[in-house]
Short mmCIF file of C-alpha atoms and ligand atoms in Angstrom, two decimals:
data_model
loop_
_atom_site.label_atom_id
_atom_site.label_comp_id
_atom_site.label_asym_id
_atom_site.label_seq_id
_atom_site.Cartn_x
_atom_site.Cartn_y
_atom_site.Cartn_z
CA MET A 63 4.77 -18.81 19.88
CA SER A 64 5.34 -15.89 17.56
CA ASP A 65 7.80 -15.73 16.08
CA TYR A 66 7.71 -11.87 15.76
CA THR A 67 7.70 -9.57 19.14
CA MET A 68 5.80 -6.65 20.12
CA THR A 69 7.14 -3.64 21.34
CA ILE A 70 6.41 -2.07 24.42
CA GLY A 71 8.43 0.31 26.55
CA GLY A 72 11.76 -0.44 24.67
CA GLN A 73 11.40 -4.41 25.01
CA ALA A 74 10.49 -7.51 23.59
CA VAL A 75 6.96 -8.28 24.16
CA THR A 76 5.09 -11.78 23.52
CA SER A 77 1.86 -12.63 23.95
CA ASP A 78 -0.72 -15.76 24.95
CA GLY A 79 -2.25 -15.54 21.55
CA THR A 80 -1.35 -15.34 18.28
CA PHE A 81 -3.12 -15.25 14.90
CA GLY A 82 -2.08 -16.59 11.38
CA VAL A 83 -0.13 -14.78 8.98
CA VAL A 84 -0.79 -16.17 5.12
CA ASN A 85 1.61 -15.43 2.84
CA PRO A 86 -0.54 -14.69 -0.01
CA ALA A 87 1.29 -15.81 -2.83
CA THR A 88 0.63 -19.95 -1.46
CA GLY A 89 -2.71 -18.82 0.42
CA GLN A 90 -0.77 -21.39 3.13
CA VAL A 91 -0.20 -19.89 7.07
CA PHE A 92 3.76 -19.01 6.99
CA ALA A 93 3.56 -17.26 10.44
CA GLN A 94 3.02 -16.33 13.72
CA ALA A 95 2.00 -12.93 15.20
CA PRO A 96 1.23 -11.74 18.60
CA GLU A 97 -2.28 -11.08 19.64
CA CYS A 98 -2.02 -7.82 22.07
CA SER A 99 -4.59 -8.72 25.03
CA ARG A 100 -6.28 -5.34 26.44
CA ALA A 101 -3.92 -5.26 29.59
CA GLN A 102 -0.70 -5.48 27.08
CA LEU A 103 -2.08 -2.13 25.36
CA ASP A 104 -2.62 -0.43 28.64
CA VAL A 105 1.45 -1.41 29.27
CA ALA A 106 2.15 0.30 26.08
CA MET A 107 -0.13 3.24 26.49
CA ASP A 108 1.73 3.84 30.04
CA ALA A 109 4.86 3.43 28.28
CA ALA A 110 4.49 5.69 25.82
CA VAL A 111 2.81 8.36 27.99
CA ARG A 112 6.15 7.98 31.03
CA ALA A 113 7.99 8.50 27.95
CA PHE A 114 6.03 11.64 26.31
CA ARG A 115 7.56 14.50 28.66
CA PRO A 116 10.99 13.93 28.22
CA TRP A 117 10.82 13.23 24.59
CA SER A 118 9.06 16.47 24.22
CA ARG A 119 11.17 18.51 25.46
CA ASP A 120 14.50 18.43 22.94
CA VAL A 121 13.81 18.91 18.66
CA GLY A 122 17.42 18.32 18.18
CA ARG A 123 17.41 15.00 20.28
CA ARG A 124 14.71 14.42 18.12
CA LYS A 125 16.43 14.61 14.86
CA GLN A 126 19.44 12.72 15.92
CA ALA A 127 17.13 9.87 16.94
CA LEU A 128 15.09 9.76 12.88
CA LEU A 129 18.62 10.02 11.46
CA ALA A 130 19.50 6.92 13.65
CA CYS A 131 16.07 5.51 12.69
CA ALA A 132 16.51 6.05 8.71
CA GLU A 133 20.17 4.19 9.01
CA ALA A 134 18.78 1.45 10.84
CA ILE A 135 16.56 0.55 8.09
CA LYS A 136 19.19 1.22 5.64
CA ALA A 137 21.21 -1.67 7.85
CA ARG A 138 18.61 -4.05 8.74
CA LEU A 139 16.94 -3.77 4.62
CA GLY A 140 18.32 -7.47 3.63
CA GLU A 141 16.44 -8.69 6.84
CA LEU A 142 13.37 -6.44 6.17
CA ALA A 143 12.53 -7.07 2.25
CA PRO A 144 11.94 -10.80 2.36
CA VAL A 145 9.13 -10.13 5.84
CA LEU A 146 7.22 -7.61 3.33
CA THR A 147 7.35 -9.48 0.50
CA GLN A 148 6.29 -13.02 2.55
CA GLU A 149 2.59 -11.10 3.77
CA GLN A 150 2.44 -8.07 1.39
CA GLY A 151 2.48 -10.52 -1.89
CA LYS A 152 4.70 -7.72 -3.32
CA PRO A 153 7.82 -8.49 -5.18
CA LEU A 154 10.86 -7.91 -3.56
CA ALA A 155 12.16 -5.19 -5.51
CA LYS A 156 9.50 -3.59 -4.09
CA ALA A 157 9.66 -4.28 -0.96
CA SER A 158 13.06 -2.92 -1.10
CA GLU A 159 12.12 0.41 -2.75
CA GLU A 160 9.10 0.69 0.11
CA LEU A 161 12.14 0.55 2.89
CA ILE A 162 14.24 2.73 1.25
CA GLY A 163 11.38 4.92 1.03
CA ALA A 164 10.76 4.82 4.92
CA ALA A 165 14.85 5.71 5.52
CA VAL A 166 13.78 8.86 3.20
CA TRP A 167 10.34 9.47 4.94
CA PHE A 168 12.81 9.47 8.47
CA GLN A 169 15.62 11.84 6.67
CA TYR A 170 12.93 14.09 5.16
CA THR A 171 10.91 14.54 8.10
CA ALA A 172 14.89 15.08 10.30
CA SER A 173 15.65 18.86 8.19
CA LEU A 174 11.71 20.06 8.90
CA ASP A 175 11.63 22.98 11.62
CA LEU A 176 8.25 23.85 14.02
CA PRO A 177 7.87 26.73 13.31
CA VAL A 178 7.70 29.82 15.81
CA GLU A 179 5.99 33.02 15.19
CA VAL A 180 6.59 35.77 17.04
CA LEU A 181 3.51 38.59 16.40
CA GLN A 182 5.08 41.18 18.46
CA ASP A 183 8.55 41.72 20.51
CA ASP A 184 8.90 45.36 21.91
CA ASP A 185 9.56 46.26 25.19
CA LYS A 186 5.84 45.74 26.35
CA VAL A 187 5.21 42.50 25.10
CA ARG A 188 6.77 39.33 23.40
CA LEU A 189 3.96 37.52 21.42
CA GLU A 190 4.79 34.19 20.08
CA VAL A 191 2.92 31.08 18.23
CA ARG A 192 4.44 28.31 19.26
CA ARG A 193 3.48 24.45 17.99
CA ARG A 194 2.59 21.56 20.69
CA PRO A 195 2.94 18.02 20.59
CA TYR A 196 -0.80 16.71 21.15
CA GLY A 197 0.83 13.38 23.83
CA VAL A 198 0.26 9.80 22.71
CA VAL A 199 -0.68 9.60 19.10
CA GLY A 200 -2.36 6.14 18.13
CA ALA A 201 -1.06 5.23 14.67
CA ILE A 202 -2.95 2.40 12.73
CA THR A 203 -2.59 1.18 9.13
CA PRO A 204 -3.45 -0.81 6.19
CA TRP A 205 -1.44 -4.14 4.20
CA ASN A 206 -0.61 -2.40 1.11
CA PHE A 207 2.31 -0.53 2.06
CA PRO A 208 2.62 -1.44 5.68
CA VAL A 209 6.00 -0.31 6.17
CA LEU A 210 6.09 3.22 4.65
CA LEU A 211 3.15 4.34 5.44
CA ALA A 212 3.80 3.93 9.38
CA VAL A 213 6.57 5.78 8.60
CA TRP A 214 4.14 8.79 6.93
CA LYS A 215 3.30 8.35 10.80
CA ILE A 216 5.69 7.78 12.66
CA ALA A 217 8.00 10.53 11.49
CA PRO A 218 6.41 13.13 12.09
CA ALA A 219 4.56 12.62 14.91
CA LEU A 220 7.90 12.18 16.55
CA LEU A 221 9.40 15.02 15.33
CA ALA A 222 6.86 17.07 17.18
CA GLY A 223 7.21 14.79 20.09
CA ASN A 224 4.25 12.96 20.66
CA THR A 225 5.45 9.46 21.29
CA VAL A 226 3.71 7.04 19.19
CA VAL A 227 1.67 3.32 19.73
CA VAL A 228 1.30 1.39 16.16
CA LYS A 229 -0.57 -1.36 14.85
CA PRO A 230 -0.49 -2.66 11.49
CA SER A 231 -3.69 -4.95 9.42
CA PRO A 232 -3.60 -7.58 10.96
CA TYR A 233 -3.34 -9.16 7.37
CA THR A 234 0.17 -7.90 7.32
CA PRO A 235 2.17 -6.97 11.12
CA LEU A 236 5.25 -8.78 10.44
CA SER A 237 6.72 -6.45 8.18
CA THR A 238 5.77 -3.88 10.93
CA LEU A 239 6.93 -5.32 14.15
CA ALA A 240 10.22 -6.25 12.95
CA LEU A 241 10.40 -2.63 12.03
CA GLY A 242 9.92 -2.09 16.06
CA GLU A 243 12.78 -4.12 16.15
CA VAL A 244 14.51 -2.34 14.26
CA LEU A 245 14.16 0.52 15.66
CA ARG A 246 14.14 -0.21 19.13
CA GLU A 247 18.00 0.72 19.30
CA ALA A 248 17.51 3.92 17.80
CA LEU A 249 14.78 5.39 20.07
CA PRO A 250 14.55 5.37 24.08
CA PRO A 251 12.07 3.07 25.51
CA GLY A 252 8.39 4.03 25.18
CA VAL A 253 8.41 6.77 22.04
CA LEU A 254 8.05 4.21 19.76
CA ASN A 255 5.16 0.43 20.68
CA VAL A 256 4.11 -1.89 18.25
CA VAL A 257 1.21 -4.01 18.85
CA SER A 258 -0.63 -6.02 16.77
CA GLY A 259 -3.89 -8.10 16.57
CA SER A 260 -7.19 -8.00 14.69
CA ASP A 261 -9.22 -5.19 14.03
CA GLN A 262 -10.73 -5.14 18.37
CA LEU A 263 -7.40 -3.76 18.74
CA GLY A 264 -7.50 -0.67 16.63
CA ALA A 265 -11.35 0.03 18.38
CA TRP A 266 -9.56 -0.48 21.94
CA ILE A 267 -7.09 2.15 20.33
CA THR A 268 -9.41 4.65 18.58
CA SER A 269 -11.06 4.53 22.73
CA HIS A 270 -8.00 4.39 24.65
CA PRO A 271 -8.01 7.48 26.73
CA ALA A 272 -4.36 7.50 26.49
CA VAL A 273 -4.22 8.44 23.09
CA ARG A 274 -5.04 12.22 21.67
CA LYS A 275 -4.48 11.97 18.06
CA ILE A 276 -5.79 9.34 15.96
CA SER A 277 -3.56 8.97 12.90
CA PHE A 278 -5.43 6.02 10.42
CA THR A 279 -4.82 4.67 7.53
CA GLY A 280 -7.44 3.29 5.21
CA SER A 281 -10.74 2.34 4.06
CA VAL A 282 -13.98 5.19 3.99
CA ALA A 283 -16.04 2.28 6.28
CA THR A 284 -13.45 2.14 8.54
CA GLY A 285 -12.80 5.92 9.07
CA LYS A 286 -16.14 6.92 10.05
CA LYS A 287 -16.15 3.99 12.55
CA VAL A 288 -12.17 6.03 14.06
CA ALA A 289 -14.55 9.19 13.34
CA ALA A 290 -16.98 7.85 15.97
CA ALA A 291 -14.97 6.32 18.43
CA ALA A 292 -13.06 9.77 18.61
CA ALA A 293 -15.68 11.45 19.12
CA PRO A 294 -16.72 11.28 22.69
CA ASP A 295 -13.34 12.28 24.00
CA LEU A 296 -13.01 14.49 21.31
CA LYS A 297 -9.29 13.18 20.10
CA ARG A 298 -7.68 15.14 17.30
CA MET A 299 -7.95 12.68 14.16
CA THR A 300 -6.04 12.62 10.58
CA LEU A 301 -8.25 10.10 8.20
CA GLU A 302 -6.32 8.83 5.07
CA LEU A 303 -8.90 6.91 3.35
CA GLY A 304 -9.74 5.66 0.00
CA GLY A 305 -10.27 6.57 -3.78
CA ASN A 306 -11.68 5.99 -6.73
CA ASP A 307 -9.14 8.30 -9.25
CA ALA A 308 -10.02 8.68 -12.10
CA ALA A 309 -7.70 9.88 -15.00
CA ILE A 310 -8.88 11.66 -18.51
CA VAL A 311 -6.73 11.55 -21.14
CA LEU A 312 -7.39 14.64 -23.76
CA ASP A 313 -7.67 13.78 -27.02
CA ASP A 314 -4.75 15.26 -28.01
CA ALA A 315 -3.06 12.63 -25.83
CA ASP A 316 -0.35 10.22 -27.36
CA PRO A 317 -2.05 6.88 -27.42
CA ARG A 318 1.73 4.57 -27.44
CA GLN A 319 3.28 7.73 -24.85
CA VAL A 320 0.78 8.03 -22.61
CA ALA A 321 0.23 3.89 -22.14
CA GLU A 322 2.96 3.36 -20.43
CA LYS A 323 2.40 5.33 -17.54
CA LEU A 324 -0.83 4.83 -17.40
CA PHE A 325 -0.71 0.92 -16.61
CA TRP A 326 0.95 1.67 -14.11
CA GLY A 327 -0.50 4.34 -12.57
CA ALA A 328 -3.42 1.65 -12.54
CA PHE A 329 -1.98 -1.23 -11.33
CA SER A 330 1.35 -1.07 -9.20
CA ASN A 331 0.96 -3.62 -6.29
CA THR A 332 -1.65 -4.67 -8.39
CA GLY A 333 -3.47 -2.36 -7.66
CA GLN A 334 -3.89 -1.99 -4.15
CA ILE A 335 -2.76 1.84 -4.13
CA CYS A 336 -5.02 3.82 -2.34
CA SER A 337 -4.72 6.43 -5.47
CA ALA A 338 -4.30 4.57 -8.08
CA ILE A 339 -5.90 5.12 -11.47
CA LYS A 340 -9.80 3.63 -10.91
CA ARG A 341 -11.94 4.51 -13.66
CA LEU A 342 -9.88 5.79 -16.74
CA TYR A 343 -11.56 8.00 -18.85
CA VAL A 344 -10.67 8.31 -22.58
CA HIS A 345 -11.57 10.48 -25.41
CA GLU A 346 -13.37 8.15 -27.94
CA ARG A 347 -11.45 9.73 -30.72
CA ILE A 348 -8.62 8.01 -29.35
CA ALA A 349 -10.29 5.18 -27.44
CA PRO A 350 -9.60 2.41 -29.25
CA ALA A 351 -6.05 3.50 -29.47
CA VAL A 352 -5.44 3.91 -25.95
CA ILE A 353 -6.89 0.39 -24.90
CA ASP A 354 -4.89 -1.37 -27.54
CA ALA A 355 -1.88 0.36 -27.08
CA LEU A 356 -3.23 -0.38 -23.38
CA ALA A 357 -3.72 -3.69 -23.51
CA GLY A 358 -0.12 -4.48 -25.18
CA VAL A 359 1.53 -3.24 -22.08
CA ALA A 360 -1.05 -6.26 -19.51
CA ARG A 361 0.10 -8.75 -21.68
CA GLY A 362 3.92 -7.86 -21.61
CA VAL A 363 3.20 -7.96 -17.61
CA THR A 364 4.57 -10.79 -14.79
CA VAL A 365 2.49 -11.66 -12.48
CA GLY A 366 3.87 -14.29 -10.23
CA ASP A 367 5.63 -14.83 -6.36
CA GLY A 368 6.98 -11.97 -5.07
CA MET A 369 10.56 -13.93 -4.31
CA GLN A 370 10.07 -16.20 -7.55
CA PRO A 371 13.32 -12.55 -9.93
CA GLY A 372 10.96 -11.31 -12.88
CA SER A 373 7.74 -10.94 -10.78
CA GLN A 374 6.64 -7.46 -11.71
CA LEU A 375 3.23 -7.52 -9.85
CA GLY A 376 2.04 -10.03 -7.35
CA PRO A 377 -0.79 -11.65 -5.62
CA LEU A 378 -3.53 -9.18 -4.21
CA ASN A 379 -2.97 -9.66 -0.13
CA ASN A 380 -5.72 -11.32 1.35
CA ALA A 381 -8.90 -13.77 0.48
CA PRO A 382 -11.40 -11.24 1.34
CA GLN A 383 -9.89 -8.98 -1.20
CA PHE A 384 -9.01 -11.42 -4.05
CA GLU A 385 -13.01 -12.19 -3.57
CA ARG A 386 -13.72 -8.96 -4.23
CA VAL A 387 -11.87 -8.67 -7.06
CA ILE A 388 -13.80 -11.64 -8.89
CA GLU A 389 -17.07 -10.50 -7.93
CA LEU A 390 -16.66 -6.55 -8.74
CA VAL A 391 -15.42 -8.34 -12.50
CA ASP A 392 -18.22 -10.84 -12.94
CA ASP A 393 -20.47 -8.21 -11.38
CA ALA A 394 -19.47 -5.97 -14.56
CA LYS A 395 -18.80 -8.94 -18.01
CA ASN A 396 -23.09 -9.47 -16.81
CA ALA A 397 -23.33 -5.63 -16.85
CA GLY A 398 -22.16 -6.32 -20.34
CA GLY A 399 -18.65 -5.15 -19.54
CA LYS A 400 -15.97 -6.40 -22.66
CA ILE A 401 -12.92 -8.18 -20.94
CA VAL A 402 -10.46 -6.91 -23.74
CA THR A 403 -7.09 -8.32 -21.41
CA GLY A 404 -7.70 -10.97 -17.62
CA GLY A 405 -10.90 -11.14 -16.52
CA ALA A 406 -10.75 -14.12 -14.19
CA PRO A 407 -8.22 -15.60 -11.33
CA LEU A 408 -4.85 -17.86 -12.00
CA GLY A 409 -5.54 -20.01 -9.73
CA GLY A 410 -2.13 -22.02 -8.27
CA GLY A 411 -2.99 -21.79 -5.23
CA GLY A 412 -2.55 -17.94 -4.35
CA TYR A 413 -4.29 -15.28 -4.48
CA PHE A 414 -3.19 -14.44 -8.69
CA TYR A 415 -5.23 -12.31 -10.70
CA PRO A 416 -4.25 -11.33 -14.00
CA PRO A 417 -4.74 -6.37 -14.96
CA THR A 418 -7.90 -6.98 -16.16
CA LEU A 419 -8.53 -3.88 -18.19
CA VAL A 420 -12.74 -3.77 -18.81
CA THR A 421 -15.02 -1.49 -21.38
CA ASP A 422 -18.61 -0.91 -21.99
CA VAL A 423 -19.13 -0.23 -18.54
CA ALA A 424 -20.44 3.01 -17.63
CA GLU A 425 -20.97 4.74 -14.16
CA GLY A 426 -23.90 2.95 -12.70
CA VAL A 427 -21.81 -0.48 -12.53
CA ARG A 428 -19.81 -1.68 -8.87
CA LEU A 429 -16.41 -1.68 -10.87
CA VAL A 430 -16.78 2.01 -12.07
CA ASP A 431 -18.23 3.26 -8.31
CA GLU A 432 -16.82 1.39 -5.67
CA GLU A 433 -12.78 1.11 -5.25
CA GLN A 434 -11.77 -2.13 -6.94
CA PHE A 435 -8.45 -2.17 -4.63
CA GLY A 436 -6.71 -4.36 -6.86
CA PRO A 437 -5.49 -5.21 -10.94
CA ALA A 438 -8.92 -4.35 -12.65
CA LEU A 439 -9.33 -1.33 -14.80
CA PRO A 440 -12.82 0.77 -16.12
CA ILE A 441 -12.37 2.14 -19.29
CA LEU A 442 -14.85 4.79 -19.94
CA THR A 443 -15.08 7.34 -23.38
CA TYR A 444 -15.89 11.02 -23.45
CA ARG A 445 -16.75 13.09 -26.19
CA ASP A 446 -16.63 16.42 -24.11
CA VAL A 447 -14.22 17.69 -21.49
CA ASP A 448 -16.32 19.34 -19.37
CA ASP A 449 -18.54 16.01 -19.39
CA ALA A 450 -15.61 13.76 -18.25
CA VAL A 451 -14.66 16.71 -15.37
CA GLU A 452 -18.40 15.87 -14.44
CA ARG A 453 -18.04 12.08 -14.09
CA ALA A 454 -14.93 12.51 -12.82
CA ASN A 455 -16.29 14.26 -9.76
CA GLY A 456 -19.52 12.38 -9.10
CA THR A 457 -19.11 10.20 -6.70
CA MET A 458 -17.72 10.83 -3.01
CA PHE A 459 -14.36 9.62 -2.97
CA GLY A 460 -12.20 12.61 -3.92
CA LEU A 461 -8.27 11.62 -2.88
CA SER A 462 -6.15 12.01 -6.54
CA GLY A 463 -7.06 12.31 -10.09
CA SER A 464 -5.53 13.15 -12.93
CA VAL A 465 -4.93 14.21 -16.99
CA TRP A 466 -3.23 13.57 -19.95
CA SER A 467 -2.62 14.99 -23.19
CA ALA A 468 0.59 16.43 -25.39
CA SER A 469 -0.03 20.08 -23.80
CA PRO A 470 0.85 20.44 -19.68
CA GLU A 471 -1.19 23.76 -20.07
CA ARG A 472 -4.42 22.57 -20.75
CA ALA A 473 -3.96 19.32 -18.91
CA ALA A 474 -2.69 21.59 -15.57
CA GLU A 475 -6.29 24.04 -16.06
CA VAL A 476 -8.54 20.66 -16.50
CA ALA A 477 -6.53 19.14 -13.22
CA GLY A 478 -7.38 22.37 -11.83
CA GLN A 479 -11.09 21.16 -12.05
CA LEU A 480 -10.87 18.15 -10.53
CA GLU A 481 -12.34 17.30 -6.96
CA CYS A 482 -9.16 15.85 -5.15
CA GLY A 483 -6.68 15.99 -2.67
CA THR A 484 -3.47 15.92 -5.08
CA ALA A 485 -4.21 16.39 -9.42
CA TRP A 486 -1.42 15.45 -11.61
CA VAL A 487 -0.69 15.82 -15.02
CA ASN A 488 1.64 13.18 -17.54
CA GLN A 489 1.37 10.77 -14.12
CA HIS A 490 0.31 9.47 -11.05
CA LEU A 491 1.14 8.09 -8.14
CA ALA A 492 4.01 10.62 -8.08
CA ILE A 493 3.57 10.45 -4.15
CA VAL A 494 7.00 12.83 -2.68
CA PRO A 495 8.05 13.97 1.07
CA ASN A 496 7.65 17.11 0.75
CA ALA A 497 4.03 18.30 -0.77
CA PRO A 498 0.74 17.53 1.62
CA PHE A 499 -1.07 14.14 1.01
CA GLY A 500 -5.17 13.55 1.56
CA GLY A 501 -8.23 12.92 0.50
CA ALA A 502 -10.98 15.63 -0.17
CA LYS A 503 -15.69 14.32 0.34
CA TRP A 504 -14.98 10.78 2.07
CA SER A 505 -10.74 10.18 1.01
CA GLY A 506 -10.20 12.00 4.53
CA ILE A 507 -9.73 14.43 6.54
CA GLY A 508 -5.90 16.67 7.05
CA VAL A 509 -2.96 15.62 5.29
CA GLU A 510 -0.01 13.63 5.93
CA ASN A 511 4.06 14.63 4.35
CA GLY A 512 5.81 17.81 4.24
CA PRO A 513 5.46 20.66 6.85
CA TRP A 514 1.31 20.39 6.44
CA GLY A 515 1.90 16.85 7.55
CA LEU A 516 4.03 17.45 10.81
CA LEU A 517 1.82 20.35 11.51
CA GLY A 518 -0.81 17.71 11.96
CA PHE A 519 1.04 16.06 14.91
CA THR A 520 0.95 19.27 16.98
CA GLU A 521 -1.77 21.97 18.18
CA LEU A 522 -1.24 25.98 18.53
CA GLN A 523 0.12 27.65 21.56
CA THR A 524 -0.12 30.86 21.76
CA VAL A 525 2.86 32.02 24.60
CA ASN A 526 1.98 35.52 25.70
CA ILE A 527 4.95 37.31 27.65
CA ALA A 528 4.62 40.81 29.35
CA LYS A 529 8.06 41.63 29.71
CA ALA A 530 7.21 44.85 31.67
P1 NAD B 168 -9.82 -1.46 6.16
O1 NAD B 168 -10.02 -0.11 6.65
O2 NAD B 168 -10.07 -2.69 6.69
O3 NAD B 168 -8.45 -1.66 7.86
C1 NAD B 168 -7.38 0.07 7.97
C2 NAD B 168 -6.67 -0.76 9.62
O4 NAD B 168 -7.93 -0.71 10.93
C3 NAD B 168 -6.11 -2.22 10.44
O5 NAD B 168 -5.15 -1.78 10.75
C4 NAD B 168 -7.69 -3.20 10.59
O6 NAD B 168 -7.81 -3.59 11.82
C5 NAD B 168 -7.93 -2.00 11.42
N1 NAD B 168 -9.71 -1.28 12.12
C6 NAD B 168 -10.26 -1.91 11.10
N2 NAD B 168 -11.45 -2.06 11.84
C7 NAD B 168 -11.24 -1.13 13.04
C8 NAD B 168 -11.48 -0.28 14.33
N3 NAD B 168 -13.20 -0.29 14.02
N4 NAD B 168 -11.40 0.58 14.63
C9 NAD B 168 -10.19 0.57 14.65
N5 NAD B 168 -9.43 0.66 13.20
C10 NAD B 168 -9.54 -0.62 12.68
O7 NAD B 168 -8.38 -0.94 5.49
P2 NAD B 168 -7.48 -2.04 4.98
O8 NAD B 168 -8.81 -3.14 4.06
O9 NAD B 168 -6.63 -2.18 5.63
O10 NAD B 168 -6.86 -0.95 3.42
C11 NAD B 168 -7.12 -0.65 2.33
C12 NAD B 168 -7.41 0.83 2.45
O11 NAD B 168 -7.05 1.37 2.19
C13 NAD B 168 -8.79 0.92 0.89
O12 NAD B 168 -9.56 2.02 1.19
C14 NAD B 168 -7.13 2.09 0.90
O13 NAD B 168 -7.44 2.48 -0.55
C15 NAD B 168 -7.20 2.63 2.12
N6 NAD B 168 -5.79 3.45 2.41
C16 NAD B 168 -5.73 4.81 1.88
C17 NAD B 168 -4.59 5.30 1.84
C18 NAD B 168 -4.56 6.90 2.09
O14 NAD B 168 -3.50 7.35 2.16
N7 NAD B 168 -5.62 7.67 1.97
C19 NAD B 168 -3.70 4.55 1.58
C20 NAD B 168 -3.17 3.09 1.33
C21 NAD B 168 -4.41 2.61 1.69
#
């Protein structure tokens, strides 16, 4: 029997099958989640289809419902945060921040409007361009920010008038199931359905005929499968995929001033952020000082069980990801890489790996070329800024990037040359609800957040009214 229930048609639903959820701080299964059957997915889709027309008619009611969702999350924060920490690994304070972020995103989204453009209005014709919802949105999320990334989809999809069937990662299903339970009172039945299961359930969603729009966040490899599954039915899609963000530190940056921010830009959430710094390019003149300052920050960080007060970084979320980080760092060592800090797992049963800085590596080494999605940062040097930009852009990833300098103007000019969806100056990971977030090249199609993200859950409708 599962400890958590799915939300289908506004009801709490269990299932015949369950699967274990591991606490990454111990490596042990600590709870069971429902394994949604194909028949249950059909019931969820049916509920979403039936809820669509009444829900799509009244935007004022939808705004009120979104505000109620924000309040419901805030009211139940104390219950939700430990669930998120236990299944994801992040420190409890960070789990609370993620949940507060989810509430903020609901509130912000409720303040947006669906634009109606009037192209002509005279005694003969009124010509309008409106935005219509798609119908049922299939939302699929990864395990690094399970609640926040689900809300990035749920809030704008609902405001636009769609209904939603959401599926979290099998590594972190519980906080999304709990979110569904918390939001049952705030939303009419069928408007938000939460189902849990394996990757196969994701494939059933992307090929389900009821789904008209897929909103997917995850890896590039899965994103390509999602795109292929959407094609035969011409489903619309937004894909938020992986990244291999470069940060470029210019020769005039102050190493001590930038080190702390660079560190957290790379290692927040134990490096498991799509748009974390994953390659650091430092001008050769200041590289020794930057490496020293970064190592100082890394040595002072406490890695531990997220439920323990004082832990700043939790474990990696799951065994395959843990193995992958070990493999990539070992490969870098074999390729001549020098380990400045960290470099081996911490042991103790959980998936703990310390913040690891690696120098003496270059393009062609897997840790540089691939998305590590963990606490291991390759540090590369350059002499000429053009060369750094070319190397930063020399990848099929294009999520975000940053440039660091004593002169924000100079850095902004370089940042504009980065082939990516978000370019930061003297900061990294500053993600806000009102600006678009998305990837260039293989890092995605479409954007989330802000009015642009909202419009991604709508299609245009021209309404041409003959008056005479
Ligand atoms: P993943 O691609 O393995 O899984 C993501 C989701 O897709 C999970 O819910 C999974 O069950 C589901 N899935 C798996 N196979 C599927 C299929 N064939 N059809 C449909 N759904 C399927 O990714 P992950 O390991 O959970 O997450 C890490 C990745 O996500 C990293 O690459 C990271 O960069 C990326 N990410 C991107 C963003 C962004 O906004 N761009 C944000 C967070 C994470």
